[in-house]
Amino acid sequence: MLVGITILSVDALLIRLIEASGWTLLFWRGLLSALIIASFMMATRPAQTISALKKPTKALLVGSFAFSISTVCFVLSIDHTQVASTLIIINISPLISALLAFLFLKERVDSRTLIAIVAAMVGVGFVFYGKAMPSASFGNLMALITAFMLATYFVILRKSKSANAPLYLVLGGLCTSTISLFAGAEPFSLTPQEWKYTLLLCGVVVPISFVLISIGPKYLPAAHANLFMLLEAILGPLFVWAALGEVPSNNVLIGGGIVLLTLVVFTLSAAKKHRTLNKKPS
């Protein structure tokens, strides 16, 4: 999880460095990551992969579509608002997952989770209020949709017990590239410099980071895994600030502080509860 999140934290910076249209970037992001992960799956579990692709489950199709929409909205958000705003808003995804799990999986939402959701929404409200860029409202909205789609994706993974999890990334990537092509992507309009950044982002950063992140929850409690995800909201803006000098606005810093503090307290509390339950004799 630590290695995966650290690698993923340069995602926003590379998106900013690639000056091609968002749809062009999304085309290659979806296609290259899908091909690389599919190659890995075919090399390690060929029979299982072919069987799953021949008869995809409803969960696989819906989850892949949710992941695809989250990818599209993430790139659009980075293009229209501050990186810190995008990553802070996306980090409420675990709390949205709790609500969706309650609605669709009948998992109980305790008072601690409800308090965390309210506090996080207050923090997100500060981020929306601070419009540091002309198109910040649209960018923040895209980040909020990203958070909802990621929450949907993880709830579906939970329901399906993460069966064939990498295939969600493969089908999601192919869906993303198809949407981008119809939306006006120009795949071969990249400059030589943009090709370097695109290959690094789509061929290395995205597939490796998401494969590692998908492995983490198999060995860690969900609460511990979510705590690692908070690192992106801290490291991502730092990389952008160091390379491009983009300083988050005061409202983004205040809102981000509220969201991060809420998630840290919530995650540590959930982890403590998990340890307590595991220590009880059966």
Short mmCIF file of C-alpha atoms in Angstrom, two decimals:
data_model
loop_
_atom_site.label_atom_id
_atom_site.label_comp_id
_atom_site.label_asym_id
_atom_site.label_seq_id
_atom_site.Cartn_x
_atom_site.Cartn_y
_atom_site.Cartn_z
CA MET A 1 0.00 0.00 0.00
CA LEU A 2 2.79 2.42 0.92
CA VAL A 3 4.67 1.85 -2.33
CA GLY A 4 1.49 1.95 -4.42
CA ILE A 5 0.21 5.22 -2.93
CA THR A 6 3.65 6.87 -3.16
CA ILE A 7 3.83 5.99 -6.87
CA LEU A 8 0.24 7.15 -7.44
CA SER A 9 0.98 10.50 -5.78
CA VAL A 10 2.84 11.72 -8.89
CA ASP A 11 -0.31 11.10 -10.96
CA ALA A 12 -1.64 14.66 -10.60
CA LEU A 13 1.73 16.23 -11.40
CA LEU A 14 2.14 14.21 -14.60
CA ILE A 15 -1.41 15.13 -15.69
CA ARG A 16 -0.52 18.80 -15.27
CA LEU A 17 2.73 18.36 -17.24
CA ILE A 18 0.89 16.79 -20.19
CA GLU A 19 -0.60 19.77 -22.03
CA ALA A 20 -2.63 17.70 -24.49
CA SER A 21 -6.42 17.67 -24.15
CA GLY A 22 -7.85 15.73 -21.24
CA TRP A 23 -9.64 13.35 -23.61
CA THR A 24 -6.41 12.51 -25.44
CA LEU A 25 -4.69 11.75 -22.13
CA LEU A 26 -7.66 9.67 -20.99
CA PHE A 27 -7.52 7.60 -24.18
CA TRP A 28 -3.94 6.51 -23.54
CA ARG A 29 -4.45 6.25 -19.76
CA GLY A 30 -7.26 3.78 -20.29
CA LEU A 31 -5.76 1.81 -23.18
CA LEU A 32 -2.16 1.44 -22.00
CA SER A 33 -3.02 0.55 -18.42
CA ALA A 34 -5.63 -1.97 -19.65
CA LEU A 35 -3.14 -3.66 -22.00
CA ILE A 36 -0.40 -3.87 -19.37
CA ILE A 37 -2.66 -5.28 -16.64
CA ALA A 38 -4.31 -7.69 -19.11
CA SER A 39 -0.86 -8.94 -20.16
CA PHE A 40 0.03 -9.49 -16.50
CA MET A 41 -3.22 -11.39 -15.92
CA MET A 42 -2.74 -13.57 -19.00
CA ALA A 43 0.81 -14.40 -17.94
CA THR A 44 -0.15 -15.36 -14.38
CA ARG A 45 -3.75 -16.65 -14.57
CA PRO A 46 -4.63 -17.26 -18.24
CA ALA A 47 -7.45 -19.78 -17.79
CA GLN A 48 -9.19 -17.81 -15.04
CA THR A 49 -8.83 -14.55 -16.97
CA ILE A 50 -10.25 -15.94 -20.23
CA SER A 51 -13.14 -17.58 -18.37
CA ALA A 52 -14.03 -14.31 -16.59
CA LEU A 53 -13.90 -12.32 -19.82
CA LYS A 54 -16.06 -14.82 -21.73
CA LYS A 55 -18.83 -14.63 -19.12
CA PRO A 56 -18.41 -11.34 -17.23
CA THR A 57 -20.55 -11.02 -14.13
CA LYS A 58 -22.88 -8.08 -13.52
CA ALA A 59 -20.59 -6.95 -10.71
CA LEU A 60 -17.58 -6.93 -13.06
CA LEU A 61 -19.41 -4.86 -15.69
CA VAL A 62 -20.91 -2.32 -13.28
CA GLY A 63 -17.72 -2.04 -11.24
CA SER A 64 -15.60 -1.53 -14.36
CA PHE A 65 -17.93 1.22 -15.58
CA ALA A 66 -17.80 2.95 -12.18
CA PHE A 67 -13.99 2.81 -12.21
CA SER A 68 -13.97 4.22 -15.76
CA ILE A 69 -16.19 7.19 -14.83
CA SER A 70 -14.02 7.87 -11.78
CA THR A 71 -10.95 8.00 -14.03
CA VAL A 72 -12.60 10.39 -16.50
CA CYS A 73 -13.85 12.73 -13.78
CA PHE A 74 -10.49 12.65 -11.97
CA VAL A 75 -8.56 13.89 -15.00
CA LEU A 76 -11.21 16.54 -15.75
CA SER A 77 -11.04 17.69 -12.13
CA ILE A 78 -7.24 18.02 -12.17
CA ASP A 79 -7.54 20.13 -15.34
CA HIS A 80 -10.07 22.56 -13.80
CA THR A 81 -9.19 23.06 -10.14
CA GLN A 82 -6.29 22.95 -7.71
CA VAL A 83 -4.72 19.53 -7.21
CA ALA A 84 -5.17 19.82 -3.44
CA SER A 85 -8.91 20.44 -3.91
CA THR A 86 -9.28 17.35 -6.09
CA LEU A 87 -7.39 15.01 -3.77
CA ILE A 88 -9.09 16.30 -0.62
CA ILE A 89 -12.59 15.83 -2.04
CA ILE A 90 -11.75 12.36 -3.39
CA ASN A 91 -10.60 11.30 0.08
CA ILE A 92 -14.17 11.32 1.40
CA SER A 93 -14.72 8.22 -0.74
CA PRO A 94 -14.34 5.76 2.21
CA LEU A 95 -17.13 7.57 4.04
CA ILE A 96 -19.37 7.47 0.98
CA SER A 97 -18.57 3.76 0.76
CA ALA A 98 -19.94 3.34 4.27
CA LEU A 99 -23.23 4.95 3.24
CA LEU A 100 -23.50 2.91 0.04
CA ALA A 101 -22.69 -0.29 1.92
CA PHE A 102 -25.50 0.55 4.35
CA LEU A 103 -27.98 1.14 1.50
CA PHE A 104 -27.07 -1.79 -0.74
CA LEU A 105 -25.27 -4.33 1.45
CA LYS A 106 -27.25 -3.64 4.63
CA GLU A 107 -24.05 -3.01 6.56
CA ARG A 108 -24.72 -1.03 9.74
CA VAL A 109 -23.49 2.58 9.90
CA ASP A 110 -22.54 3.43 13.50
CA SER A 111 -22.57 6.84 15.13
CA ARG A 112 -18.81 7.25 14.65
CA THR A 113 -19.21 6.93 10.88
CA LEU A 114 -22.13 9.36 10.77
CA ILE A 115 -20.15 11.98 12.72
CA ALA A 116 -17.19 11.49 10.39
CA ILE A 117 -19.40 11.94 7.31
CA VAL A 118 -20.85 15.21 8.64
CA ALA A 119 -17.40 16.55 9.56
CA ALA A 120 -15.94 15.58 6.19
CA MET A 121 -18.79 17.30 4.35
CA VAL A 122 -18.06 20.48 6.33
CA GLY A 123 -14.45 20.27 5.15
CA VAL A 124 -15.50 19.69 1.55
CA GLY A 125 -17.81 22.70 1.87
CA PHE A 126 -14.76 24.88 2.61
CA VAL A 127 -13.00 23.51 -0.48
CA PHE A 128 -16.01 24.31 -2.69
CA TYR A 129 -16.26 27.79 -1.18
CA GLY A 130 -12.65 28.63 -2.01
CA LYS A 131 -12.58 29.10 -5.79
CA ALA A 132 -8.91 29.64 -6.61
CA MET A 133 -9.42 29.06 -10.35
CA PRO A 134 -12.18 30.31 -12.72
CA SER A 135 -13.39 26.77 -13.41
CA ALA A 136 -12.92 25.51 -9.84
CA SER A 137 -16.62 24.79 -9.30
CA PHE A 138 -16.69 22.38 -12.25
CA GLY A 139 -13.40 20.80 -11.18
CA ASN A 140 -14.63 20.32 -7.61
CA LEU A 141 -17.85 18.78 -8.90
CA MET A 142 -15.85 16.33 -11.01
CA ALA A 143 -13.82 15.40 -7.91
CA LEU A 144 -17.04 14.77 -5.97
CA ILE A 145 -18.33 12.49 -8.74
CA THR A 146 -14.95 10.72 -8.68
CA ALA A 147 -15.35 10.08 -4.96
CA PHE A 148 -18.85 8.62 -5.48
CA MET A 149 -17.74 6.42 -8.36
CA LEU A 150 -14.71 5.13 -6.43
CA ALA A 151 -16.96 4.39 -3.47
CA THR A 152 -19.30 2.47 -5.78
CA TYR A 153 -16.34 0.56 -7.22
CA PHE A 154 -15.04 -0.49 -3.78
CA VAL A 155 -18.51 -1.49 -2.54
CA ILE A 156 -18.92 -3.73 -5.59
CA LEU A 157 -15.47 -5.21 -4.95
CA ARG A 158 -16.51 -5.87 -1.36
CA LYS A 159 -19.75 -7.55 -2.45
CA SER A 160 -17.94 -9.74 -4.97
CA LYS A 161 -15.10 -10.46 -2.48
CA SER A 162 -12.59 -8.90 -4.93
CA ALA A 163 -12.92 -11.79 -7.36
CA ASN A 164 -10.80 -11.05 -10.47
CA ALA A 165 -10.13 -7.52 -9.16
CA PRO A 166 -7.49 -6.61 -11.82
CA LEU A 167 -10.05 -7.29 -14.58
CA TYR A 168 -12.09 -4.34 -13.30
CA LEU A 169 -9.10 -2.17 -14.19
CA VAL A 170 -8.79 -3.79 -17.61
CA LEU A 171 -12.43 -3.37 -18.63
CA GLY A 172 -12.57 0.03 -16.95
CA GLY A 173 -9.54 1.16 -18.94
CA LEU A 174 -11.01 -0.02 -22.24
CA CYS A 175 -14.27 1.76 -21.40
CA THR A 176 -12.34 4.96 -20.62
CA SER A 177 -10.44 4.89 -23.91
CA THR A 178 -13.69 4.27 -25.85
CA ILE A 179 -15.49 7.18 -24.14
CA SER A 180 -12.50 9.44 -24.79
CA LEU A 181 -12.35 8.53 -28.47
CA PHE A 182 -16.01 9.49 -28.98
CA ALA A 183 -15.51 12.66 -26.92
CA GLY A 184 -12.84 14.00 -29.26
CA ALA A 185 -9.51 12.44 -28.27
CA GLU A 186 -6.64 12.89 -30.73
CA PRO A 187 -4.34 10.00 -29.74
CA PHE A 188 -1.43 10.91 -32.04
CA SER A 189 -1.36 14.67 -31.40
CA LEU A 190 1.13 14.42 -28.51
CA THR A 191 4.49 16.17 -28.70
CA PRO A 192 7.68 14.13 -28.05
CA GLN A 193 7.86 15.56 -24.50
CA GLU A 194 4.21 14.72 -23.85
CA TRP A 195 4.77 11.18 -25.09
CA LYS A 196 7.46 10.70 -22.41
CA TYR A 197 5.15 11.87 -19.62
CA THR A 198 2.20 9.90 -21.04
CA LEU A 199 4.15 6.64 -21.25
CA LEU A 200 5.45 7.16 -17.72
CA LEU A 201 1.97 7.91 -16.37
CA CYS A 202 -0.13 5.42 -18.31
CA GLY A 203 2.40 2.63 -18.76
CA VAL A 204 4.09 2.68 -15.36
CA VAL A 205 2.48 4.84 -12.65
CA VAL A 206 -1.21 3.94 -13.13
CA PRO A 207 -0.99 0.15 -13.67
CA ILE A 208 1.71 -0.54 -11.07
CA SER A 209 0.16 1.67 -8.37
CA PHE A 210 -3.37 0.30 -8.75
CA VAL A 211 -2.21 -3.33 -8.84
CA LEU A 212 -0.23 -2.79 -5.61
CA ILE A 213 -3.14 -0.94 -3.99
CA SER A 214 -5.53 -3.77 -4.90
CA ILE A 215 -3.18 -6.28 -3.24
CA GLY A 216 -2.90 -4.34 0.04
CA PRO A 217 -6.44 -4.92 1.39
CA LYS A 218 -5.93 -8.68 1.11
CA TYR A 219 -3.43 -8.46 4.00
CA LEU A 220 -4.62 -5.36 5.88
CA PRO A 221 -7.90 -4.50 7.61
CA ALA A 222 -9.92 -2.00 5.58
CA ALA A 223 -9.33 0.71 8.20
CA HIS A 224 -5.55 0.34 7.91
CA ALA A 225 -5.71 0.36 4.10
CA ASN A 226 -7.79 3.56 4.09
CA LEU A 227 -5.20 5.28 6.27
CA PHE A 228 -2.56 4.71 3.60
CA MET A 229 -4.87 6.27 0.99
CA LEU A 230 -4.68 9.59 2.88
CA LEU A 231 -1.03 9.88 1.88
CA GLU A 232 -2.02 10.85 -1.68
CA ALA A 233 -3.86 13.95 -0.42
CA ILE A 234 -0.62 15.02 1.28
CA LEU A 235 2.05 13.90 -1.19
CA GLY A 236 0.18 14.82 -4.41
CA PRO A 237 -0.07 18.60 -3.73
CA LEU A 238 3.51 18.60 -2.41
CA PHE A 239 4.84 17.21 -5.71
CA VAL A 240 2.81 19.77 -7.69
CA TRP A 241 3.93 22.62 -5.43
CA ALA A 242 7.61 21.59 -5.72
CA ALA A 243 7.49 21.23 -9.52
CA LEU A 244 4.96 23.88 -10.60
CA GLY A 245 4.68 26.23 -7.62
CA GLU A 246 0.91 25.71 -7.21
CA VAL A 247 0.05 26.82 -3.66
CA PRO A 248 -3.36 25.73 -2.29
CA SER A 249 -5.74 28.54 -1.27
CA ASN A 250 -6.52 29.19 2.41
CA ASN A 251 -9.99 27.67 2.10
CA VAL A 252 -8.54 24.54 0.53
CA LEU A 253 -6.02 24.27 3.37
CA ILE A 254 -8.75 24.72 6.02
CA GLY A 255 -11.12 22.27 4.33
CA GLY A 256 -8.31 19.81 3.72
CA GLY A 257 -7.24 19.99 7.35
CA ILE A 258 -10.80 19.20 8.48
CA VAL A 259 -11.15 16.28 6.05
CA LEU A 260 -7.74 14.77 6.79
CA LEU A 261 -8.14 15.11 10.57
CA THR A 262 -11.60 13.54 10.35
CA LEU A 263 -10.37 10.61 8.27
CA VAL A 264 -7.30 10.00 10.46
CA VAL A 265 -9.41 9.95 13.65
CA PHE A 266 -12.09 7.81 11.98
CA THR A 267 -9.58 5.33 10.56
CA LEU A 268 -7.58 4.97 13.79
CA SER A 269 -10.82 4.50 15.73
CA ALA A 270 -12.00 1.82 13.31
CA ALA A 271 -8.62 0.07 13.48
CA LYS A 272 -8.74 0.06 17.29
CA LYS A 273 -12.25 -1.42 17.21
CA HIS A 274 -11.08 -4.09 14.73
CA ARG A 275 -8.18 -5.09 17.02
CA THR A 276 -10.49 -5.22 20.05
CA LEU A 277 -12.95 -7.50 18.27
CA ASN A 278 -10.15 -9.82 17.12
CA LYS A 279 -8.85 -10.16 20.70
CA LYS A 280 -12.22 -11.34 22.02
CA PRO A 281 -12.36 -15.13 22.54
CA SER A 282 -14.61 -16.96 20.10
#
